[in-house]
C-alpha cells in the first residue's frame, strides 16, 4: 500500500500549490449532491485521479465530485473512495481544508476499509495515515513528508464540534449539546470536517457531530468519501465513530453518495450521545 500513500503525498503537493495560486471561483458544474463545484474541486479531483492511475494496485476510484466510480487498472485490487477537497468553499476565506481517502478492498462498505488517510492544508500541510496504527506526518519546504508522532485519543476530551444548522436540530440533540457545554467543553467548529476532526485527534479527544436534522434526516456527510475513512481513523486511534446508535463502519450504503448522521470522538462523549439517542428512540417507540 506504500505506493498508494506515495500517490496521496504527490497529490497533496499539487493540490496545495493549486490552493495557493489558482482561481477560487465556481465552475458551471454541479456534483451528484447538487453542490455547484468550485474550479478547485474539479482540479483536485483530476490531480488525484492522475496520481492514483499510476498505481497498478488501484483497481478503481470513486470521488465525491463524480457520479459513478471509474476503473483505472483492471488488475488492481484496491478501490479508493475520496473527497478531493473537503470544505473547499472555505478556501476563499483562508481557512483550512483537506483531502480524505478511504482504501477499500472489495466494495465501498465500511467493513471493507483496510486503511484511510487525510491531508490538512492549513498553515502547514499534514498527513494522517491509519492502517493498524494512526500516524501523523508533516510536509517540509522540499515537499517531503516526515513522521512526527503516533496519534491516539484519550478516553475523554474537552472540545465539542457541533455540525449542521441549529434551527433544524432535533430538540433532544440540542439538549445534549447544551449539557456537554455545561460540563465545560469548548466550542471548536470551523465548517471544515478535516481540520475540526484533526484538532480533536491531536488534542487528545472531544466530539464532532453531524446529526440528522429536520431538513436533512440522513445528515450531510457522505459515507464512502468522508464518514467511513474518518470512522476508521477514529477507531484505530482508540475512539469511537457511531451514528450514534450503530457503529458507522457497520453501515452499508445503497448508493455511492449516501449520507449518514455521524459522531466521531473519544469514548466518553460518543457513548453519552448513544445513551441520549437510545433513550429518545425508546421514548418514541
Ligand atoms: P463539502 O464536502 O461540500 O465541502 O461539505 C462538507 C463540509 C464538512 O467539511 C463540514 O463538516 C460540513 O460540510 C459543514 O457543514 P455545515 O455548515 O452544515 O455545518
Ligand atoms: Mg466533503
XYZ file of N, CA and C in Angstrom, residues 24-209:
558
model
N -10.330 30.851 -7.071
C -11.208 30.152 -6.121
C -12.679 30.203 -6.562
N -12.914 30.591 -7.814
C -14.298 30.761 -8.286
C -15.022 29.462 -8.584
N -16.322 29.596 -8.872
C -17.165 28.446 -9.192
C -17.042 28.052 -10.659
N -17.276 26.765 -10.938
C -17.351 26.282 -12.316
C -18.826 26.361 -12.734
N -19.153 25.779 -13.879
C -20.556 25.745 -14.320
C -21.223 24.429 -13.909
N -20.459 23.541 -13.213
C -20.962 22.174 -12.970
C -21.490 21.972 -11.559
N -22.422 20.999 -11.448
C -22.913 20.563 -10.132
C -22.451 19.140 -9.903
N -22.143 18.781 -8.626
C -21.817 17.373 -8.356
C -23.096 16.610 -8.057
N -22.957 15.320 -7.725
C -24.107 14.426 -7.527
C -25.039 14.939 -6.423
N -24.455 15.589 -5.391
C -25.254 16.081 -4.266
C -25.948 17.403 -4.612
N -25.622 17.963 -5.784
C -26.263 19.207 -6.190
C -25.454 20.446 -5.837
N -24.251 20.260 -5.257
C -23.407 21.422 -4.950
C -22.771 21.917 -6.242
N -22.726 23.240 -6.413
C -22.002 23.767 -7.575
C -20.519 23.587 -7.281
N -19.808 22.973 -8.218
C -18.392 22.661 -7.970
C -17.531 23.902 -8.173
N -16.564 24.051 -7.270
C -15.544 25.076 -7.468
C -14.540 24.555 -8.491
N -13.876 25.472 -9.176
C -12.826 25.025 -10.113
C -11.777 24.213 -9.353
N -11.542 24.590 -8.088
C -10.547 23.855 -7.288
C -10.984 22.433 -6.956
N -12.318 22.214 -6.784
C -12.817 20.852 -6.551
C -12.486 19.981 -7.754
N -12.746 20.512 -8.936
C -12.547 19.735 -10.172
C -11.062 19.464 -10.377
N -10.253 20.509 -10.179
C -8.813 20.328 -10.387
C -8.239 19.301 -9.400
N -8.643 19.397 -8.127
C -8.122 18.464 -7.112
C -8.525 17.034 -7.461
N -9.753 16.874 -7.931
C -10.241 15.550 -8.323
C -9.393 14.976 -9.457
N -9.079 15.808 -10.451
C -8.284 15.328 -11.599
C -6.849 15.004 -11.182
N -6.310 15.798 -10.264
C -4.937 15.528 -9.769
C -4.895 14.149 -9.114
N -5.886 13.893 -8.251
C -5.881 12.605 -7.530
C -6.083 11.441 -8.505
N -6.987 11.620 -9.460
C -7.189 10.558 -10.455
C -5.871 10.269 -11.196
N -5.195 11.345 -11.582
C -3.953 11.177 -12.348
C -2.892 10.439 -11.514
N -2.757 10.830 -10.248
C -1.731 10.192 -9.411
C -2.098 8.744 -9.089
N -3.379 8.480 -8.799
C -3.758 7.102 -8.466
C -3.718 6.192 -9.683
N -3.891 6.760 -10.879
C -3.863 5.894 -12.070
C -2.449 5.376 -12.349
N -1.439 5.974 -11.688
C -0.056 5.475 -11.848
C 0.223 4.283 -10.935
N -0.764 3.929 -10.089
C -0.536 2.866 -9.104
C -1.255 1.587 -9.570
N -0.505 0.573 -9.998
C -1.132 -0.629 -10.568
C -2.088 -1.352 -9.613
N -1.853 -1.233 -8.285
C -2.725 -1.968 -7.356
C -4.087 -1.287 -7.167
N -4.266 -0.077 -7.705
C -5.563 0.603 -7.582
C -6.463 0.177 -8.734
N -7.513 -0.537 -8.374
C -8.439 -1.016 -9.406
C -9.370 0.104 -9.850
N -10.006 0.766 -8.859
C -10.968 1.810 -9.257
C -11.032 2.928 -8.236
N -11.624 4.027 -8.667
C -11.793 5.187 -7.786
C -13.258 5.612 -7.772
N -13.661 6.217 -6.643
C -14.975 6.844 -6.539
C -14.737 8.162 -5.805
N -15.238 9.237 -6.375
C -14.970 10.561 -5.810
C -16.273 11.284 -5.499
N -16.235 12.106 -4.446
C -17.404 12.929 -4.126
C -17.796 13.798 -5.334
N -16.847 14.112 -6.169
C -17.110 15.014 -7.295
C -17.568 14.294 -8.570
N -17.727 12.954 -8.525
C -18.150 12.213 -9.729
C -19.362 11.366 -9.404
N -20.248 11.233 -10.357
C -21.467 10.456 -10.101
C -21.165 8.964 -9.939
N -20.280 8.433 -10.775
C -20.024 6.987 -10.775
C -18.566 6.688 -10.444
N -18.329 5.437 -10.022
C -16.931 5.011 -9.824
C -16.308 4.755 -11.200
N -14.973 4.759 -11.241
C -14.281 4.543 -12.525
C -13.153 3.556 -12.369
N -13.068 2.640 -13.303
C -11.996 1.647 -13.258
C -10.717 2.280 -13.811
N -9.614 2.122 -13.046
C -8.320 2.652 -13.511
C -7.412 1.537 -14.024
N -7.349 0.429 -13.268
C -6.491 -0.707 -13.652
C -7.260 -2.000 -13.413
N -7.610 -2.679 -14.474
C -8.414 -3.918 -14.368
C -7.809 -4.930 -13.399
N -6.476 -4.973 -13.328
C -5.834 -5.987 -12.493
C -5.568 -5.520 -11.062
N -6.001 -4.322 -10.730
C -5.755 -3.806 -9.382
C -6.627 -4.515 -8.350
N -6.337 -4.268 -7.066
C -7.138 -4.929 -6.022
C -7.836 -3.939 -5.076
N -7.399 -2.691 -5.090
C -7.975 -1.722 -4.142
C -8.916 -0.739 -4.842
N -9.946 -0.307 -4.096
C -10.843 0.749 -4.574
C -10.660 1.938 -3.637
N -10.467 3.108 -4.200
C -10.229 4.283 -3.347
C -11.446 5.217 -3.434
N -12.054 5.489 -2.271
C -13.146 6.467 -2.201
C -12.558 7.736 -1.611
N -12.760 8.868 -2.286
C -12.107 10.086 -1.770
C -12.942 11.344 -1.968
N -12.707 12.283 -1.071
C -13.237 13.641 -1.222
C -12.019 14.509 -1.531
N -11.882 14.975 -2.791
C -10.631 15.632 -3.187
C -10.331 16.920 -2.433
N -11.362 17.743 -2.176
C -11.092 18.990 -1.447
C -12.289 19.309 -0.555
N -12.309 18.669 0.598
C -13.422 18.881 1.525
C -13.352 20.290 2.128
N -14.535 20.917 2.215
C -14.587 22.270 2.780
C -14.063 23.320 1.809
N -14.113 23.008 0.504
C -13.464 23.890 -0.483
C -13.997 25.325 -0.473
N -15.245 25.519 -0.027
C -15.777 26.893 -0.014
C -15.093 27.745 1.059
N -14.260 27.112 1.896
C -13.528 27.872 2.924
C -12.203 28.426 2.407
N -11.812 28.010 1.191
C -10.510 28.474 0.679
C -10.512 29.994 0.514
N -11.629 30.551 0.013
C -11.595 31.999 -0.245
C -11.658 32.840 1.028
N -11.896 32.213 2.200
C -11.747 32.960 3.465
C -10.507 32.483 4.224
N -9.666 31.702 3.494
C -8.351 31.308 4.002
C -8.397 30.450 5.273
N -9.452 29.626 5.376
C -9.470 28.639 6.470
C -8.922 27.309 5.953
N -8.611 26.424 6.858
C -8.012 25.138 6.467
C -9.031 24.229 5.778
N -8.544 23.462 4.828
C -9.366 22.488 4.101
C -8.598 21.164 4.058
N -9.178 20.145 3.396
C -8.478 18.857 3.401
C -8.904 17.928 2.282
N -8.139 16.848 2.110
C -8.499 15.746 1.207
C -8.654 14.502 2.071
N -9.656 13.664 1.746
C -9.952 12.477 2.564
C -9.924 11.238 1.659
N -9.313 10.157 2.141
C -9.172 8.935 1.330
C -9.548 7.698 2.139
N -10.359 6.829 1.548
C -10.636 5.516 2.128
C -10.104 4.462 1.173
N -9.362 3.493 1.692
C -8.810 2.431 0.839
C -9.603 1.155 1.127
N -10.388 0.747 0.146
C -11.305 -0.388 0.304
C -10.778 -1.582 -0.474
N -10.964 -2.763 0.115
C -10.669 -3.991 -0.624
C -12.008 -4.707 -0.731
N -12.587 -4.715 -1.919
C -13.977 -5.143 -2.081
C -14.802 -3.898 -2.351
N -16.111 -3.980 -2.110
C -16.977 -2.824 -2.397
C -16.800 -1.690 -1.401
N -17.526 -0.604 -1.658
C -17.392 0.604 -0.830
C -18.275 0.516 0.425
N -17.999 -0.489 1.270
C -18.725 -0.613 2.544
C -17.721 -0.414 3.670
N -18.223 0.036 4.830
C -17.327 0.311 5.953
C -16.472 -0.892 6.323
N -17.078 -2.076 6.253
C -16.356 -3.293 6.688
C -15.205 -3.650 5.742
N -15.183 -3.047 4.540
C -14.123 -3.370 3.570
C -12.939 -2.403 3.615
N -13.013 -1.427 4.522
C -11.886 -0.480 4.608
C -10.672 -1.173 5.203
N -9.526 -0.971 4.588
C -8.312 -1.570 5.171
C -7.299 -0.497 5.564
N -7.558 0.739 5.155
C -6.701 1.861 5.565
C -7.451 3.152 5.205
N -7.036 4.247 5.812
C -7.636 5.547 5.498
C -6.582 6.620 5.742
N -6.790 7.758 5.112
C -5.823 8.853 5.276
C -6.528 10.182 5.016
N -5.961 11.233 5.565
C -6.425 12.570 5.166
C -5.242 13.521 5.167
N -5.394 14.589 4.372
C -4.380 15.643 4.313
C -5.052 16.930 4.782
N -4.399 17.683 5.650
C -4.911 19.000 6.047
C -4.039 20.053 5.381
N -4.682 20.977 4.643
C -3.962 22.116 4.071
C -4.252 23.300 4.977
N -3.369 23.540 5.917
C -3.548 24.636 6.863
C -2.310 25.492 6.827
N -1.960 26.128 7.935
C -0.696 26.861 7.971
C 0.465 25.938 7.565
N 0.300 24.632 7.893
C 1.242 23.615 7.425
C 0.443 22.516 6.739
N 1.138 21.708 5.929
C 0.457 20.560 5.316
C 0.766 19.329 6.159
N -0.283 18.694 6.682
C -0.099 17.493 7.490
C -0.900 16.346 6.889
N -0.378 15.149 7.110
C -0.992 13.931 6.574
C -1.148 12.950 7.725
N -2.351 12.390 7.850
C -2.566 11.346 8.846
C -2.928 10.069 8.104
N -2.204 8.997 8.419
C -2.443 7.695 7.785
C -2.829 6.706 8.875
N -3.935 5.996 8.636
C -4.346 4.941 9.575
C -4.303 3.599 8.865
N -3.487 2.699 9.392
C -3.528 1.292 8.973
C -3.983 0.571 10.236
N -3.109 -0.215 10.856
C -3.495 -0.719 12.177
C -3.177 0.302 13.259
N -2.290 1.230 12.923
C -1.967 2.328 13.830
C -2.233 3.636 13.092
N -2.259 4.728 13.845
C -2.523 6.032 13.233
C -1.275 6.893 13.413
N -0.801 7.481 12.298
C 0.452 8.240 12.361
C 0.318 9.594 11.680
N 0.970 10.586 12.285
C 0.961 11.950 11.751
C 2.278 12.235 11.025
N 2.166 12.795 9.808
C 3.329 13.215 9.026
C 3.175 14.700 8.700
N 4.300 15.373 8.476
C 4.245 16.796 8.105
C 5.131 17.032 6.885
N 4.674 17.924 5.997
C 5.427 18.214 4.770
C 6.465 19.310 5.032
N 7.688 19.111 4.525
C 8.723 20.143 4.688
C 8.759 21.032 3.435
N 9.566 22.104 3.431
C 9.568 23.027 2.272
C 10.003 22.347 0.962
N 10.697 21.225 1.055
C 11.099 20.480 -0.169
C 10.030 19.464 -0.575
N 8.881 19.524 0.086
C 7.752 18.647 -0.251
C 7.953 17.185 0.147
N 8.826 16.964 1.127
C 8.959 15.604 1.670
C 8.124 15.517 2.950
N 7.524 14.344 3.160
C 6.716 14.149 4.365
C 7.531 13.413 5.423
N 7.516 13.939 6.641
C 8.274 13.340 7.745
C 7.339 12.867 8.842
N 7.662 11.694 9.376
C 6.885 11.172 10.500
C 7.060 12.099 11.708
N 5.942 12.445 12.344
C 6.013 13.315 13.522
C 5.704 12.543 14.800
N 4.566 11.851 14.822
C 4.187 11.154 16.055
C 3.023 10.194 15.807
N 2.873 9.190 16.671
C 1.646 8.390 16.606
C 0.468 9.220 17.122
N -0.741 8.866 16.706
C -1.935 9.614 17.127
C -2.842 8.679 17.923
N -3.216 9.101 19.141
C -4.186 8.297 19.887
C -5.044 9.209 20.753
N -6.270 8.753 20.975
C -7.238 9.564 21.708
C -7.279 9.174 23.180
N -7.532 10.149 24.033
C -7.803 9.851 25.444
C -9.243 9.356 25.567
N -9.591 8.859 26.735
C -10.972 8.381 26.985
C -11.984 9.511 26.911
N -11.509 10.739 27.156
C -12.416 11.887 27.277
C -11.634 13.129 26.883
N -12.297 14.062 26.183
C -11.614 15.297 25.812
C -12.342 16.508 26.348
N -12.079 17.685 25.723
C -12.782 18.886 26.193
C -13.168 19.831 25.054
N -13.312 19.251 23.835
C -13.688 20.055 22.662
C -14.978 19.504 22.080
N -15.861 20.392 21.650
C -17.110 19.959 21.021
C -17.268 20.678 19.685
N -17.471 19.914 18.601
C -17.690 20.497 17.256
C -19.080 20.090 16.783
N -20.078 20.948 16.992
C -21.455 20.565 16.675
C -21.882 21.053 15.287
N -21.983 20.133 14.319
C -22.309 20.498 12.935
C -23.797 20.605 12.660
N -24.104 21.155 11.491
C -25.462 21.309 10.926
C -26.140 22.575 11.474
N -27.236 22.923 10.817
C -27.952 24.170 11.159
C -28.779 23.969 12.428
N -28.480 24.742 13.468
C -29.096 24.518 14.781
C -30.619 24.579 14.744
N -31.139 25.457 13.893
C -32.591 25.605 13.764
C -33.260 24.258 13.437
N -32.532 23.385 12.753
C -33.103 22.109 12.315
C -32.690 20.921 13.178
N -31.931 21.181 14.264
C -31.548 20.084 15.156
C -32.801 19.539 15.863
N -32.857 18.209 16.097
C -33.922 17.696 16.963
C -33.745 18.294 18.367
N -34.850 18.443 19.076
C -34.824 19.073 20.404
C -33.866 18.335 21.357
N -33.908 16.987 21.321
C -33.058 16.220 22.254
C -31.572 16.367 21.908
N -31.281 16.590 20.631
C -29.878 16.793 20.238
C -29.372 18.118 20.816
N -30.234 19.135 20.722
C -29.861 20.449 21.260
C -29.603 20.351 22.770
N -30.490 19.614 23.453
C -30.346 19.452 24.904
C -29.010 18.751 25.225
N -28.695 17.737 24.429
C -27.449 17.002 24.662
C -26.223 17.901 24.457
N -26.252 18.711 23.382
C -25.124 19.614 23.119
C -25.004 20.631 24.264
N -26.147 21.160 24.713
C -26.112 22.117 25.837
C -25.487 21.472 27.070
N -25.844 20.228 27.328
C -25.310 19.534 28.518
C -23.796 19.363 28.435
N -23.324 19.047 27.221
C -21.861 18.891 27.031
C -21.161 20.224 27.341
N -21.752 21.314 26.843
C -21.123 22.623 27.131
C -21.192 22.937 28.626
N -22.271 22.496 29.287
C -22.374 22.704 30.744
C -21.282 21.944 31.495
N -20.775 20.873 30.881
C -19.690 20.107 31.513
C -18.343 20.801 31.341
N -18.331 21.907 30.597
C -17.079 22.670 30.449
C -16.399 22.516 29.099
N -17.063 21.852 28.147
C -16.457 21.685 26.817
C -16.411 23.027 26.094
N -15.380 23.186 25.251
C -15.236 24.416 24.488
C -15.637 24.197 23.036
N -16.250 25.212 22.436
C -16.722 25.136 21.050
C -15.546 25.273 20.087
N -15.419 24.301 19.173
C -14.401 24.374 18.111
C -15.045 23.882 16.834
N -15.494 24.788 15.976
C -16.149 24.387 14.731
C -15.784 25.369 13.636
N -15.043 24.874 12.624
C -14.615 25.784 11.547
C -15.488 25.658 10.318
N -16.250 24.530 10.223
C -17.014 24.278 8.997
C -16.247 23.401 8.027
N -15.060 22.973 8.420
C -14.288 22.016 7.616
C -14.087 20.775 8.482
N -14.628 19.635 8.047
C -14.533 18.466 8.936
C -13.098 17.992 9.099
N -12.249 18.217 8.086
C -10.867 17.742 8.211
C -10.134 18.493 9.335
N -10.061 19.824 9.297
C -9.383 20.484 10.419
C -10.102 20.299 11.751
N -11.440 20.219 11.736
C -12.165 20.049 13.005
C -11.856 18.682 13.637
N -11.833 17.636 12.808
C -11.524 16.307 13.341
C -10.035 16.168 13.663
N -9.199 16.827 12.872
C -7.750 16.828 13.129
C -7.478 17.429 14.504
N -8.178 18.497 14.818
C -7.986 19.137 16.128
C -8.367 18.190 17.264
N -9.496 17.507 17.122
C -9.917 16.560 18.168
C -8.880 15.443 18.316
N -8.394 14.924 17.182
C -7.411 13.831 17.242
C -6.105 14.276 17.897
N -5.656 15.475 17.543
C -4.333 15.889 18.053
C -4.388 16.498 19.448
N -5.562 16.977 19.847
C -5.678 17.497 21.219
C -6.112 16.383 22.171
N -6.176 15.165 21.669
C -6.401 14.007 22.541
C -7.848 13.605 22.753
N -8.813 14.379 22.266
C -10.200 13.940 22.436
C -11.215 15.053 22.278
N -12.485 14.676 22.450
C -13.589 15.595 22.226
C -14.595 14.903 21.330
N -15.527 15.666 20.772
C -16.522 15.028 19.898
C -16.975 15.977 18.795
N -17.083 15.419 17.590
C -17.619 16.109 16.416
C -18.946 15.424 16.103
N -19.996 16.216 15.869
C -21.276 15.597 15.498
C -21.842 16.267 14.262
